[in-house]
PDB file of C-alpha atoms in Angstrom:
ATOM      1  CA  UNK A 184      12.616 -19.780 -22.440  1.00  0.00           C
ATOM      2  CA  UNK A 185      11.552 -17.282 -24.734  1.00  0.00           C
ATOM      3  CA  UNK A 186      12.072 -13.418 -24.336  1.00  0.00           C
ATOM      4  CA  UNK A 187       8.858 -12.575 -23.839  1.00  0.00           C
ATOM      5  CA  UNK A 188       8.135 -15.624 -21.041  1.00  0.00           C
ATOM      6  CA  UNK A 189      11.484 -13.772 -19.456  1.00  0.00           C
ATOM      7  CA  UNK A 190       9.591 -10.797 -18.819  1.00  0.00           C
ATOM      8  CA  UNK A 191       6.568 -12.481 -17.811  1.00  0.00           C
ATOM      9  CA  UNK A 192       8.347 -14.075 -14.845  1.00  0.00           C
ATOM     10  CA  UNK A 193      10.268 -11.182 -14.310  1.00  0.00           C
ATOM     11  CA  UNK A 194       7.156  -8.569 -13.866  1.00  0.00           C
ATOM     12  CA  UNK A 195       5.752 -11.430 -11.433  1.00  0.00           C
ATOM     13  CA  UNK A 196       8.885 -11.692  -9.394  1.00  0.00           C
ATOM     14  CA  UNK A 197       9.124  -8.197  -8.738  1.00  0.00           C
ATOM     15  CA  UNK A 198       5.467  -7.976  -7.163  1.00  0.00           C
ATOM     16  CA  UNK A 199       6.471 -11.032  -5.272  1.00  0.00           C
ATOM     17  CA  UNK A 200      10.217  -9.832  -4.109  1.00  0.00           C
ATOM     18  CA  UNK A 201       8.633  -6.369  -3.370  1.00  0.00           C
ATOM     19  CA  UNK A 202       5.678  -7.813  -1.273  1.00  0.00           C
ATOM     20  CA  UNK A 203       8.115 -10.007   0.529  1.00  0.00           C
ATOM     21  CA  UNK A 204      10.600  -7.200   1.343  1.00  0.00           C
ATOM     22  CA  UNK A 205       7.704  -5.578   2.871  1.00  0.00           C
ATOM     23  CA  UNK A 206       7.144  -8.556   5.266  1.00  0.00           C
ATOM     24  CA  UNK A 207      10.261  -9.339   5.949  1.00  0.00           C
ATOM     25  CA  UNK A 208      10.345  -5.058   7.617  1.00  0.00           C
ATOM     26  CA  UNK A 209       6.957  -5.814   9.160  1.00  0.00           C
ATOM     27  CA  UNK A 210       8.661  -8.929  10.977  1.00  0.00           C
ATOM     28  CA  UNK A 211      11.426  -6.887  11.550  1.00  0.00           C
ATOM     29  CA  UNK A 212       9.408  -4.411  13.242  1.00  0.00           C
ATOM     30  CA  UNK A 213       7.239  -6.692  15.123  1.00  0.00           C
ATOM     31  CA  UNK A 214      10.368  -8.219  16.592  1.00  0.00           C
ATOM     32  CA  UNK A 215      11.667  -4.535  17.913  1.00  0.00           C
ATOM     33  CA  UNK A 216       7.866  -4.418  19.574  1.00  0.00           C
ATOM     34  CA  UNK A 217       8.958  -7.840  21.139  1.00  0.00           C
ATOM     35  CA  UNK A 218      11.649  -7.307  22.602  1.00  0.00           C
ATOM     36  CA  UNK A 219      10.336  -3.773  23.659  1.00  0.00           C
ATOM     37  CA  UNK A 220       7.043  -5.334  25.337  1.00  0.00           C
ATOM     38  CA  UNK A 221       9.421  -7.530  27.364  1.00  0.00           C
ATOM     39  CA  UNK A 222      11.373  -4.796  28.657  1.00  0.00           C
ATOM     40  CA  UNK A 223       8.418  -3.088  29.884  1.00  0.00           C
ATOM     41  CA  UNK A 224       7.314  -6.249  31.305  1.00  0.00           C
ATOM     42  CA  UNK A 225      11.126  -6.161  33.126  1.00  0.00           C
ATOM     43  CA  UNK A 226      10.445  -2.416  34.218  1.00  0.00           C
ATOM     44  CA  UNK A 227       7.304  -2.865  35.604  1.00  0.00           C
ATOM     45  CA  UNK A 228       8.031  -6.100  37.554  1.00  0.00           C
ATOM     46  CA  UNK A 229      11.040  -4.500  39.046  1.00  0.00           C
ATOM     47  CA  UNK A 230       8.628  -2.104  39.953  1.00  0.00           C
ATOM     48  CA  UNK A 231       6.362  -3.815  42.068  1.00  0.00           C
ATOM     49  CA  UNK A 232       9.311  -5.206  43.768  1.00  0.00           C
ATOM     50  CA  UNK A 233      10.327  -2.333  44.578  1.00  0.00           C
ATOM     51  CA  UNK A 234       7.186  -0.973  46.459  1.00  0.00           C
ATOM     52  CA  UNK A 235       7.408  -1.747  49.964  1.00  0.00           C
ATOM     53  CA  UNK A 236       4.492  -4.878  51.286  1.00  0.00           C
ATOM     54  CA  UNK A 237       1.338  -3.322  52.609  1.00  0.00           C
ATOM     55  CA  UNK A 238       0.531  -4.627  56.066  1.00  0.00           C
ATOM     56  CA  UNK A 239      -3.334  -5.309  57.106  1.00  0.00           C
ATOM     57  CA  UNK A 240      -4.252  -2.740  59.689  1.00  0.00           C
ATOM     58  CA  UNK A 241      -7.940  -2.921  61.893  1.00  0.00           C
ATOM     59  CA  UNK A 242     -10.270  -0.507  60.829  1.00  0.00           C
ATOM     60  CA  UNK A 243     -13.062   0.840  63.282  1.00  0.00           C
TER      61      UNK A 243
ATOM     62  CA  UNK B  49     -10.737  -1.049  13.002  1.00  0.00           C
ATOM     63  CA  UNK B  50     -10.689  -4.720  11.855  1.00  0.00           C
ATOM     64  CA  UNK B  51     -10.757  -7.357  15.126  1.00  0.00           C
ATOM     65  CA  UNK B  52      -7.765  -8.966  15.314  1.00  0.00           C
ATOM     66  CA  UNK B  53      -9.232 -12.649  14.771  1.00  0.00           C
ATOM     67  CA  UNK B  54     -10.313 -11.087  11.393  1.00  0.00           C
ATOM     68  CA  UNK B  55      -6.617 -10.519  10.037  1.00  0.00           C
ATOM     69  CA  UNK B  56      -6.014 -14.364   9.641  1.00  0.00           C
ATOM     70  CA  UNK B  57      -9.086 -14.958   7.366  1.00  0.00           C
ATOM     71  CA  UNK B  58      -8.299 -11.881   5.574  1.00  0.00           C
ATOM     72  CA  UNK B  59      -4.843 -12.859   5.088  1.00  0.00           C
ATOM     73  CA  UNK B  60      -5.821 -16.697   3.984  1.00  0.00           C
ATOM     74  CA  UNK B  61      -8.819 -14.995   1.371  1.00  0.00           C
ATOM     75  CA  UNK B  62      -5.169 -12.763   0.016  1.00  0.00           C
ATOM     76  CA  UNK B  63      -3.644 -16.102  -0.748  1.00  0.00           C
ATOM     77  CA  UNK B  64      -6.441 -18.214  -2.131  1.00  0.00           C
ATOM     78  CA  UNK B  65      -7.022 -15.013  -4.470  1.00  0.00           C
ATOM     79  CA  UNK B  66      -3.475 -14.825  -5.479  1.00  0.00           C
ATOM     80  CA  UNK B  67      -2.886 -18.405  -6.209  1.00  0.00           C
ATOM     81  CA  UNK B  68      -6.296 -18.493  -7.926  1.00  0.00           C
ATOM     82  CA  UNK B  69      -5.721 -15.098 -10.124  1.00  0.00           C
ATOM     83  CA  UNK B  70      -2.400 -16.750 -10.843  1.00  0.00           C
ATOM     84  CA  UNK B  71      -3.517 -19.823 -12.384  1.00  0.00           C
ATOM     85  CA  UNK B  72      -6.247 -18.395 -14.526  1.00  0.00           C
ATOM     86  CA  UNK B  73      -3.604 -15.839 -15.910  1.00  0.00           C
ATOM     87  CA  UNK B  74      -1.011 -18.876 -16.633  1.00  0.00           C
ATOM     88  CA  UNK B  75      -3.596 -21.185 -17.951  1.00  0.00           C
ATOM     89  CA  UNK B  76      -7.504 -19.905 -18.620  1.00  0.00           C
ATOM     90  CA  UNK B  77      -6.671 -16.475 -19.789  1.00  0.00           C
ATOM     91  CA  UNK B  78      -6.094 -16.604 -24.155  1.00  0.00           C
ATOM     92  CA  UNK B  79      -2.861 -15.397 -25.315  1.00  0.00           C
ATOM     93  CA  UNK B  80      -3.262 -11.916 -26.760  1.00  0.00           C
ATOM     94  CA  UNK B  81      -3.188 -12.262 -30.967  1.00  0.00           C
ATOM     95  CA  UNK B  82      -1.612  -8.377 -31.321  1.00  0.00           C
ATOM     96  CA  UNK B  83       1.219  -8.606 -28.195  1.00  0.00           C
ATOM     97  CA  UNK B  84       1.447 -12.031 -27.640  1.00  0.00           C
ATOM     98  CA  UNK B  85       2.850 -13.743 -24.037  1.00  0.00           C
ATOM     99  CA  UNK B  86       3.819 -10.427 -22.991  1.00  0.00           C
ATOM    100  CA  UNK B  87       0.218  -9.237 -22.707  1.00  0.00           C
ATOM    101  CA  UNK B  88       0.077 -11.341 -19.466  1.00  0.00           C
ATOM    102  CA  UNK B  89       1.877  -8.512 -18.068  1.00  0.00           C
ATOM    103  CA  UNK B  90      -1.067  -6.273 -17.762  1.00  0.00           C
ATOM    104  CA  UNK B  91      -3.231  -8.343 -15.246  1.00  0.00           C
ATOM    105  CA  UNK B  92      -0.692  -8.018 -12.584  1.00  0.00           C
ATOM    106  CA  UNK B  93       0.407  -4.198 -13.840  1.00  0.00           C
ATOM    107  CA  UNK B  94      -2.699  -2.409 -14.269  1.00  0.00           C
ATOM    108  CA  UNK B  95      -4.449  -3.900 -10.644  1.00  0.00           C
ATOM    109  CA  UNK B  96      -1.699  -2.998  -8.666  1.00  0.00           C
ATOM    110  CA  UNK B  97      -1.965   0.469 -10.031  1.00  0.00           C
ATOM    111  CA  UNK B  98      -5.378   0.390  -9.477  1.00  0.00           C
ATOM    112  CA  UNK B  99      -4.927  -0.484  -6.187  1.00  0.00           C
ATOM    113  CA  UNK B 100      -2.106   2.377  -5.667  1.00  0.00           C
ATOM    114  CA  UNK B 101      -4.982   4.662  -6.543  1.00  0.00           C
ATOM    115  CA  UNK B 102      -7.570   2.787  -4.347  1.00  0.00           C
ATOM    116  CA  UNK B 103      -4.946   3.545  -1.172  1.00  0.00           C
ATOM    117  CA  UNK B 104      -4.415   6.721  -1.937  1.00  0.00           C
ATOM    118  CA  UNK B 105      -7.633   7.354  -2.378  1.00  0.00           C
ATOM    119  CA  UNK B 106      -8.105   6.068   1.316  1.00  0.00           C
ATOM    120  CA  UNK B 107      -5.555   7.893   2.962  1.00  0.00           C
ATOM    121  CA  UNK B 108      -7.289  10.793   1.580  1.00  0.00           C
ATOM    122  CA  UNK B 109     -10.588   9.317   2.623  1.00  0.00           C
ATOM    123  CA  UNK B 110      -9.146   9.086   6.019  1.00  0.00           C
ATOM    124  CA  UNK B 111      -7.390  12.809   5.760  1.00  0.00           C
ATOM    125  CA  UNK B 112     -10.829  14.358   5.325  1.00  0.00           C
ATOM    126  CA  UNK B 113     -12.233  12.306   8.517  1.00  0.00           C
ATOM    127  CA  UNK B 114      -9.302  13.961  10.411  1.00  0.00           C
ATOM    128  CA  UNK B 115      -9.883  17.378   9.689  1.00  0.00           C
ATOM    129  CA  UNK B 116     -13.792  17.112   9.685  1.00  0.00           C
ATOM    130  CA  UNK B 117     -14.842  15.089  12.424  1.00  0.00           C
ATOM    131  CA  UNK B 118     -11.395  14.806  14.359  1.00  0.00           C
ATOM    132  CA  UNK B 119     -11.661  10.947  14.085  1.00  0.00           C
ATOM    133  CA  UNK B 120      -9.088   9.376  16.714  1.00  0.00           C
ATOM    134  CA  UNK B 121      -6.800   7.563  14.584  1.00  0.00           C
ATOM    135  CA  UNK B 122      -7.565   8.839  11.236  1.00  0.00           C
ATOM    136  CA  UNK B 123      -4.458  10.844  10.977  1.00  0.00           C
ATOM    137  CA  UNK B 124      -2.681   7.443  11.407  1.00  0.00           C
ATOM    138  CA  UNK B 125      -4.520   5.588   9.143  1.00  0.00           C
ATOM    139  CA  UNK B 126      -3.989   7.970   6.581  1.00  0.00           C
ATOM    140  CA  UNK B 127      -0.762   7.562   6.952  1.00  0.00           C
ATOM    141  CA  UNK B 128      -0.604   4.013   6.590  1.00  0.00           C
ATOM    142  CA  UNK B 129      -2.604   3.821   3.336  1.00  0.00           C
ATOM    143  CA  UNK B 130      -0.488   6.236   1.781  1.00  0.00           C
ATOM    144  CA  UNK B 131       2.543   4.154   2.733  1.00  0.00           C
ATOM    145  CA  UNK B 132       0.946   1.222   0.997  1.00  0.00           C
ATOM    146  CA  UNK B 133      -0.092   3.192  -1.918  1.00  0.00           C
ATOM    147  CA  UNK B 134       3.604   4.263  -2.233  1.00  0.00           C
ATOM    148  CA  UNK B 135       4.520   0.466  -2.289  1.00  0.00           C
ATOM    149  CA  UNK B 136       2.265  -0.020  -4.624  1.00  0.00           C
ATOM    150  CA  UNK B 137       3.439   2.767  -6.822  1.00  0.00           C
ATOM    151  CA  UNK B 138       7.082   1.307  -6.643  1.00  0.00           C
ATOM    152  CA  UNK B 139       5.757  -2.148  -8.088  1.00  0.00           C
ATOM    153  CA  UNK B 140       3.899  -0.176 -10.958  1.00  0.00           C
ATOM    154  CA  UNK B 141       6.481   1.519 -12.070  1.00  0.00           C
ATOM    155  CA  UNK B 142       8.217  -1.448 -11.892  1.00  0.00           C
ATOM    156  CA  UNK B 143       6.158  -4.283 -13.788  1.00  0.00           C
ATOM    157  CA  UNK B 144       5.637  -0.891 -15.864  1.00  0.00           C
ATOM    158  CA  UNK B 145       9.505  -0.717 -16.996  1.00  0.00           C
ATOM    159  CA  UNK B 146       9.289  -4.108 -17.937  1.00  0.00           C
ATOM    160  CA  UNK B 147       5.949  -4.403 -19.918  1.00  0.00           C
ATOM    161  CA  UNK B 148       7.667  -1.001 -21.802  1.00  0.00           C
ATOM    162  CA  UNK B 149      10.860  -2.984 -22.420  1.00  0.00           C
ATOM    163  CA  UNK B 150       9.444  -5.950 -24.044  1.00  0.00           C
ATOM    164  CA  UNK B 151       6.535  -4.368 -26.082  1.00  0.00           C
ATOM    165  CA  UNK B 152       8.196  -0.790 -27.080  1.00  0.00           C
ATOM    166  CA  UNK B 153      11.996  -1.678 -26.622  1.00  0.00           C
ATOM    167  CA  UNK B 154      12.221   0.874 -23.951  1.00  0.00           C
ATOM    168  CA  UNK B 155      12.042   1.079 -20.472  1.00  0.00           C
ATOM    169  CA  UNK B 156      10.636   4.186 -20.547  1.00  0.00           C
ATOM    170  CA  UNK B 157       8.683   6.756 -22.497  1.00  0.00           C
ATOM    171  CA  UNK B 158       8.888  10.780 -21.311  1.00  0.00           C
ATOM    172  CA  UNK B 159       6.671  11.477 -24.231  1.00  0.00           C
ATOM    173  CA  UNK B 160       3.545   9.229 -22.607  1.00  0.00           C
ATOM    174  CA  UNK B 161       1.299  11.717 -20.374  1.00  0.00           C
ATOM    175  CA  UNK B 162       0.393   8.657 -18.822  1.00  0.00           C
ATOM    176  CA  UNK B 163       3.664   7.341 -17.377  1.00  0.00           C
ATOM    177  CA  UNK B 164       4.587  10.626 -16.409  1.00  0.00           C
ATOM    178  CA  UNK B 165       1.433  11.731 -14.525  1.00  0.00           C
ATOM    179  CA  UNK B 166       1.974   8.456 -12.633  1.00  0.00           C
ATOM    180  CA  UNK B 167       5.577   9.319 -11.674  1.00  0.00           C
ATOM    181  CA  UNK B 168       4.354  12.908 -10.517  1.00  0.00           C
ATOM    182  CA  UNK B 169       1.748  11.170  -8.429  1.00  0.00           C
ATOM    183  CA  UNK B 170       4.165   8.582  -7.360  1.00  0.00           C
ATOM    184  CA  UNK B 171       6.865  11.453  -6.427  1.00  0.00           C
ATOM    185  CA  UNK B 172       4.285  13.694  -4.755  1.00  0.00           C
ATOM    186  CA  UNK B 173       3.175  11.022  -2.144  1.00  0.00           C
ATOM    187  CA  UNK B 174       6.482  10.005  -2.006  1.00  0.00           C
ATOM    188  CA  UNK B 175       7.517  14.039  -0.748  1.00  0.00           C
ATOM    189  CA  UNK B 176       4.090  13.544   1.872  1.00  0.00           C
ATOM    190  CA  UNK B 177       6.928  11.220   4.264  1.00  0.00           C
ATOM    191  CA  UNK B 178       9.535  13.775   3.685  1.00  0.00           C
ATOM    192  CA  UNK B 179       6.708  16.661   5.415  1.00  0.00           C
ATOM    193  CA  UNK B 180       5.534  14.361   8.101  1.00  0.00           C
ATOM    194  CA  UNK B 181       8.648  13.805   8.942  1.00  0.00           C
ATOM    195  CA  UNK B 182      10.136  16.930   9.256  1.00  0.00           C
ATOM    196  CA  UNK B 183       7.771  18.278  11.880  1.00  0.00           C
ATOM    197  CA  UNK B 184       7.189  16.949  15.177  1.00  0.00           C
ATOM    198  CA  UNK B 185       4.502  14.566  16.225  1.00  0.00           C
ATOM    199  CA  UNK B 186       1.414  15.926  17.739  1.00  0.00           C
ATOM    200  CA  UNK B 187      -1.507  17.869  15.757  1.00  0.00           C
ATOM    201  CA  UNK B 188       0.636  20.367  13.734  1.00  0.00           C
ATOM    202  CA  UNK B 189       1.815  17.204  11.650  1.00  0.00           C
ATOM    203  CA  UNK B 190      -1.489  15.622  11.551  1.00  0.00           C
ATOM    204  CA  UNK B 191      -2.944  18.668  10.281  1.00  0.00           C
ATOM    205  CA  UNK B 192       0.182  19.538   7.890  1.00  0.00           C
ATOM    206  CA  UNK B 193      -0.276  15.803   6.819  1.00  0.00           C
ATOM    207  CA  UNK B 194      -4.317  15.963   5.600  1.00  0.00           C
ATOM    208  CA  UNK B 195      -3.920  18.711   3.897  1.00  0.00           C
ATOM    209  CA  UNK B 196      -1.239  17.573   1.892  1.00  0.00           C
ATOM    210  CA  UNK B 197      -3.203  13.825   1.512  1.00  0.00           C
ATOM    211  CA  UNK B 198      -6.035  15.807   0.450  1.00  0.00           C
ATOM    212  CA  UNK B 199      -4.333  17.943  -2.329  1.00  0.00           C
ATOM    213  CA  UNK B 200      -2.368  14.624  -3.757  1.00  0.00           C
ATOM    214  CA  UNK B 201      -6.027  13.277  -4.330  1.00  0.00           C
ATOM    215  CA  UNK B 202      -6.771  15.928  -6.964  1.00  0.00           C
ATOM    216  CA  UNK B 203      -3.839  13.891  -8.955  1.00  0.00           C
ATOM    217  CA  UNK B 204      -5.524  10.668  -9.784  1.00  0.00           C
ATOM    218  CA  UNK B 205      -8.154  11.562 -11.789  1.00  0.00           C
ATOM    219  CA  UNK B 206      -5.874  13.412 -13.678  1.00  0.00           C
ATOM    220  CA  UNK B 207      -3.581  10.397 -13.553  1.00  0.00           C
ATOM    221  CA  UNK B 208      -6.194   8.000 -14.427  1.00  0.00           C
ATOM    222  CA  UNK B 209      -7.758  10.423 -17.602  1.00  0.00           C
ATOM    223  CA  UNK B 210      -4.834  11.691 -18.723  1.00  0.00           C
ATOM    224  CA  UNK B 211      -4.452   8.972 -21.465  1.00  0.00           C
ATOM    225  CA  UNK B 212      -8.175   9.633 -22.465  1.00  0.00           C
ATOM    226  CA  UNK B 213      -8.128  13.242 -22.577  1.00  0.00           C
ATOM    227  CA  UNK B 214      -4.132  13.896 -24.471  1.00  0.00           C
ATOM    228  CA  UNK B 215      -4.305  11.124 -27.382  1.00  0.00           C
ATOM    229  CA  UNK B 216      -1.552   9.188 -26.397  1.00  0.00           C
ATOM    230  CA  UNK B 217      -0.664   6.563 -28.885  1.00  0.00           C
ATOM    231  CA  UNK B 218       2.137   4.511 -26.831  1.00  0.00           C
ATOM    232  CA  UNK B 219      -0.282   3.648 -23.989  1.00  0.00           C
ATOM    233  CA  UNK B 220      -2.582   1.303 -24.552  1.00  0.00           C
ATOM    234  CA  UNK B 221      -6.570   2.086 -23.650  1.00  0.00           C
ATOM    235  CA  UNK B 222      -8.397  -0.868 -22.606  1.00  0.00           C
ATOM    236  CA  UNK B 223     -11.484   0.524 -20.625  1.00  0.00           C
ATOM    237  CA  UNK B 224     -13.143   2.251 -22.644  1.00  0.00           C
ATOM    238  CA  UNK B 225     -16.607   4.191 -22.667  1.00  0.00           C
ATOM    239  CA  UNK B 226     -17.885   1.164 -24.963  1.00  0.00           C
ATOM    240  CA  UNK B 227     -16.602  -1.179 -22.197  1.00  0.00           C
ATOM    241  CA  UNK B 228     -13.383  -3.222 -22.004  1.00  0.00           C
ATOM    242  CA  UNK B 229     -11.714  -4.188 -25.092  1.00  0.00           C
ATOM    243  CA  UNK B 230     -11.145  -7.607 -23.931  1.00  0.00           C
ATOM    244  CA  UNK B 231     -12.034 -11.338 -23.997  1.00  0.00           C
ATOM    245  CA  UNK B 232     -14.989 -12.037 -21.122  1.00  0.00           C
ATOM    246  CA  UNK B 233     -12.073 -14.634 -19.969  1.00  0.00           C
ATOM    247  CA  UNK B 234      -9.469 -11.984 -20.069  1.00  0.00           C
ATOM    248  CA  UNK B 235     -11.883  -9.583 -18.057  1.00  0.00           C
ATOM    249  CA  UNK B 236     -12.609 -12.606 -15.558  1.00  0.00           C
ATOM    250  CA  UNK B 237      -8.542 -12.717 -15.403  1.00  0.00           C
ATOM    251  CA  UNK B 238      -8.279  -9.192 -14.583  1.00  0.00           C
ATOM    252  CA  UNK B 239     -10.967  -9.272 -12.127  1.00  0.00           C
ATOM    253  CA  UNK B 240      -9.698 -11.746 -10.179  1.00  0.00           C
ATOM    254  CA  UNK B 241      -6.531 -10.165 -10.074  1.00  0.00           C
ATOM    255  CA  UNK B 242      -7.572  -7.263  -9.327  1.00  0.00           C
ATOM    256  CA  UNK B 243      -9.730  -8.607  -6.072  1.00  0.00           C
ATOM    257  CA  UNK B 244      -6.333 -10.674  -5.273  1.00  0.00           C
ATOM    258  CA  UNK B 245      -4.238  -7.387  -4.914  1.00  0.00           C
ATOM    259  CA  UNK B 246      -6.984  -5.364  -3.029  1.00  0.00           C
ATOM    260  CA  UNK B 247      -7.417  -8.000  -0.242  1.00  0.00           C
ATOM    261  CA  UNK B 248      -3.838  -8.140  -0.539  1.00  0.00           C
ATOM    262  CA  UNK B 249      -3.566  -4.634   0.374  1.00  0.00           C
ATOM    263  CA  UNK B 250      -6.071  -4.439   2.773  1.00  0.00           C
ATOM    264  CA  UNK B 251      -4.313  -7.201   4.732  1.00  0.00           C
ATOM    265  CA  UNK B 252      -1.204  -5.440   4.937  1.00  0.00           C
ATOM    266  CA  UNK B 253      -2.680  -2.375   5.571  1.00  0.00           C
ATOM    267  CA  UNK B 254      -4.445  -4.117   8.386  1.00  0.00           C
ATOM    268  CA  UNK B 255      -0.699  -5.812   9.787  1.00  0.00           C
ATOM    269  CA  UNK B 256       1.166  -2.137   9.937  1.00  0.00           C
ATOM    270  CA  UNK B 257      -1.502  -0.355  11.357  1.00  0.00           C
ATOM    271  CA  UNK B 258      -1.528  -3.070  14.366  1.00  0.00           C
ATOM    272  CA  UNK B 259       1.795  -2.580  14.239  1.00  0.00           C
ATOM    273  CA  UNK B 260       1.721   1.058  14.358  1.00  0.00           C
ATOM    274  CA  UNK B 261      -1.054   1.174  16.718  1.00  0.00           C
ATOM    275  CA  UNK B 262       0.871  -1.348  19.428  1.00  0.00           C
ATOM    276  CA  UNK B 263       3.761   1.277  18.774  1.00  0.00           C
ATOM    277  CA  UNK B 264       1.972   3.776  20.121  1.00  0.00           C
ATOM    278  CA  UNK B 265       0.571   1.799  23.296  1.00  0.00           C
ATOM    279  CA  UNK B 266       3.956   0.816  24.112  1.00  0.00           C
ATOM    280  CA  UNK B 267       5.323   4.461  24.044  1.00  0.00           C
ATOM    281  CA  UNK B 268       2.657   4.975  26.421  1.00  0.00           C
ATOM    282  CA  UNK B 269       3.255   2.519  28.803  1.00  0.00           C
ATOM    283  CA  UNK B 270       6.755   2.863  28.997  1.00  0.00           C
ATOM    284  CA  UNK B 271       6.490   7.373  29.724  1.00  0.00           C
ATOM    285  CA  UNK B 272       4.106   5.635  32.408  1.00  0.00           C
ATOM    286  CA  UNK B 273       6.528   3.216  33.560  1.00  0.00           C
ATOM    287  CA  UNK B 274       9.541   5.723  33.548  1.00  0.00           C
ATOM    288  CA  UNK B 275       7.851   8.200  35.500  1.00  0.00           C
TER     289      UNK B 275
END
């Protein structure tokens, strides 16, 4: 491999590494959101079960 | 705001470009007679700082519709294109270094106007996350923000001319006013490259603002949940 095929490569790799890194902290944060969005879904279910049951009442 | 069954086409047309723009570098596009192999360098380099300017361009773009028409969002999606532009910057600088290293035998040059107007731009968008960041959220930061977006803008025409306008005899000037000093298959090469890393950055843009954006919603529901 000749110097100048070195650098070549080695100016492609970086684009490459540095678009990667950046995906790999996108998946990152999208697994935070994940794991927050089933927490809230936790939080609100213990929620409802938490309000007391409505009971039917005659109107009129 | 792209639909969300968009992103996956988008993302797919950032591939097929890439590949494609790859392979017509590697085997279509003639090896340059004056630099040689090295040359190959510049279809990668000189889109992705193209494409640094493009975003910040946008985030400015986006800063204006903030402070003008109070566009819901804008202030966000300024944001996120400058953050991209940054990224952008980094790989510049980067595939920069290295064209500098094999074709002047440094990595850098303080005495090109054009490297160093890039760095200024690079290091004054890189100081915009160091501002946002130091004041709360809300409109005081928004507004603090756009301004800020707005003045960095005035740097890339003075970026992109500087190497016209000084003389510089390191950097290389390609387009030029006679049109670009190129092969038409080197100019198809750089085209194609060029529409590779802009899709490319317009799908990423489009992933972190979702992301962003379902950051936001979740804040929301949970001070609703909490309360």
């Amino acid at each position: 491999m000749t110097a100048a095929e070195k650098y070549v490569a080695a100016a492609y790799l970086v684009v490459f590494v540095v678009v990667l890194a950046y995906v790999l902290i996108i998946a990152t944060k999208l697994a935070r959101l994940e794991r927050e969005v089933a927490e809230l879904t936790e939080l609100a279910q213990a929620r409802v079960e938490r309000q007391p049951e409505r009971k039917a009442v005659a109107i009129g | 705001m792209l639909p969300a069954n968009r992103l996956p086409v988008l993302a797919a047309a950032a591939l097929g470009l890439m590949v494609a723009a790859i392979a017509v570098v590697a085997y279509v596009a003639p090896i340059d007679a004056d630099q040689g192999l090295s040359q190959k360098i510049f279809y990668f380099h000189v889109p992705v700082a193209l494409t640094a300017y493009a975003a910040f361009g946008w985030g400015a773009w986006k800063a204006l519709r903030h402070l003008w028409r109070r566009e819901p969002g804008a202030d966000l999606e300024s944001y996120v294109a400058i953050h991209l532009g940054v990224i952008f910057g980094v790989m510049t600088l980067l595939t920069g270094s290295i064209w500098a290293k094999i074709s002047w035998g440094r990595w850098w040059v303080w005495s090109s106007d054009q490297l160093v107007l890039f760095l200024v731009l690079f290091l004054f968008y890189a100081a915009y996350f160091m501002l946002r960041f130091s004041v709360d959220p809300g409109p005081r930061r928004a507004n603090l923000s756009a301004v800020y977006a707005l003045f960095g803008v005035a740097l890339i025409p003075v970026s992109f001319l500087a190497i016209r306008l000084s003389n510089d005899i390191i950097h290389p000037v390609v387009f030029k006013s006679s049109g670009p000093d190129m092969s038409g298959t080197m100019f198809f090469a750089f085209c194609l490259s060029w529409a590779a890393m802009l899709v490319l950055a317009a799908t990423l843009y489009h992933v972190e603002l979702a992301g962003k954006r379902l950051d936001q919603r979740l804040k929301e529901l949970r001070e609703v949940l909490v309360t």
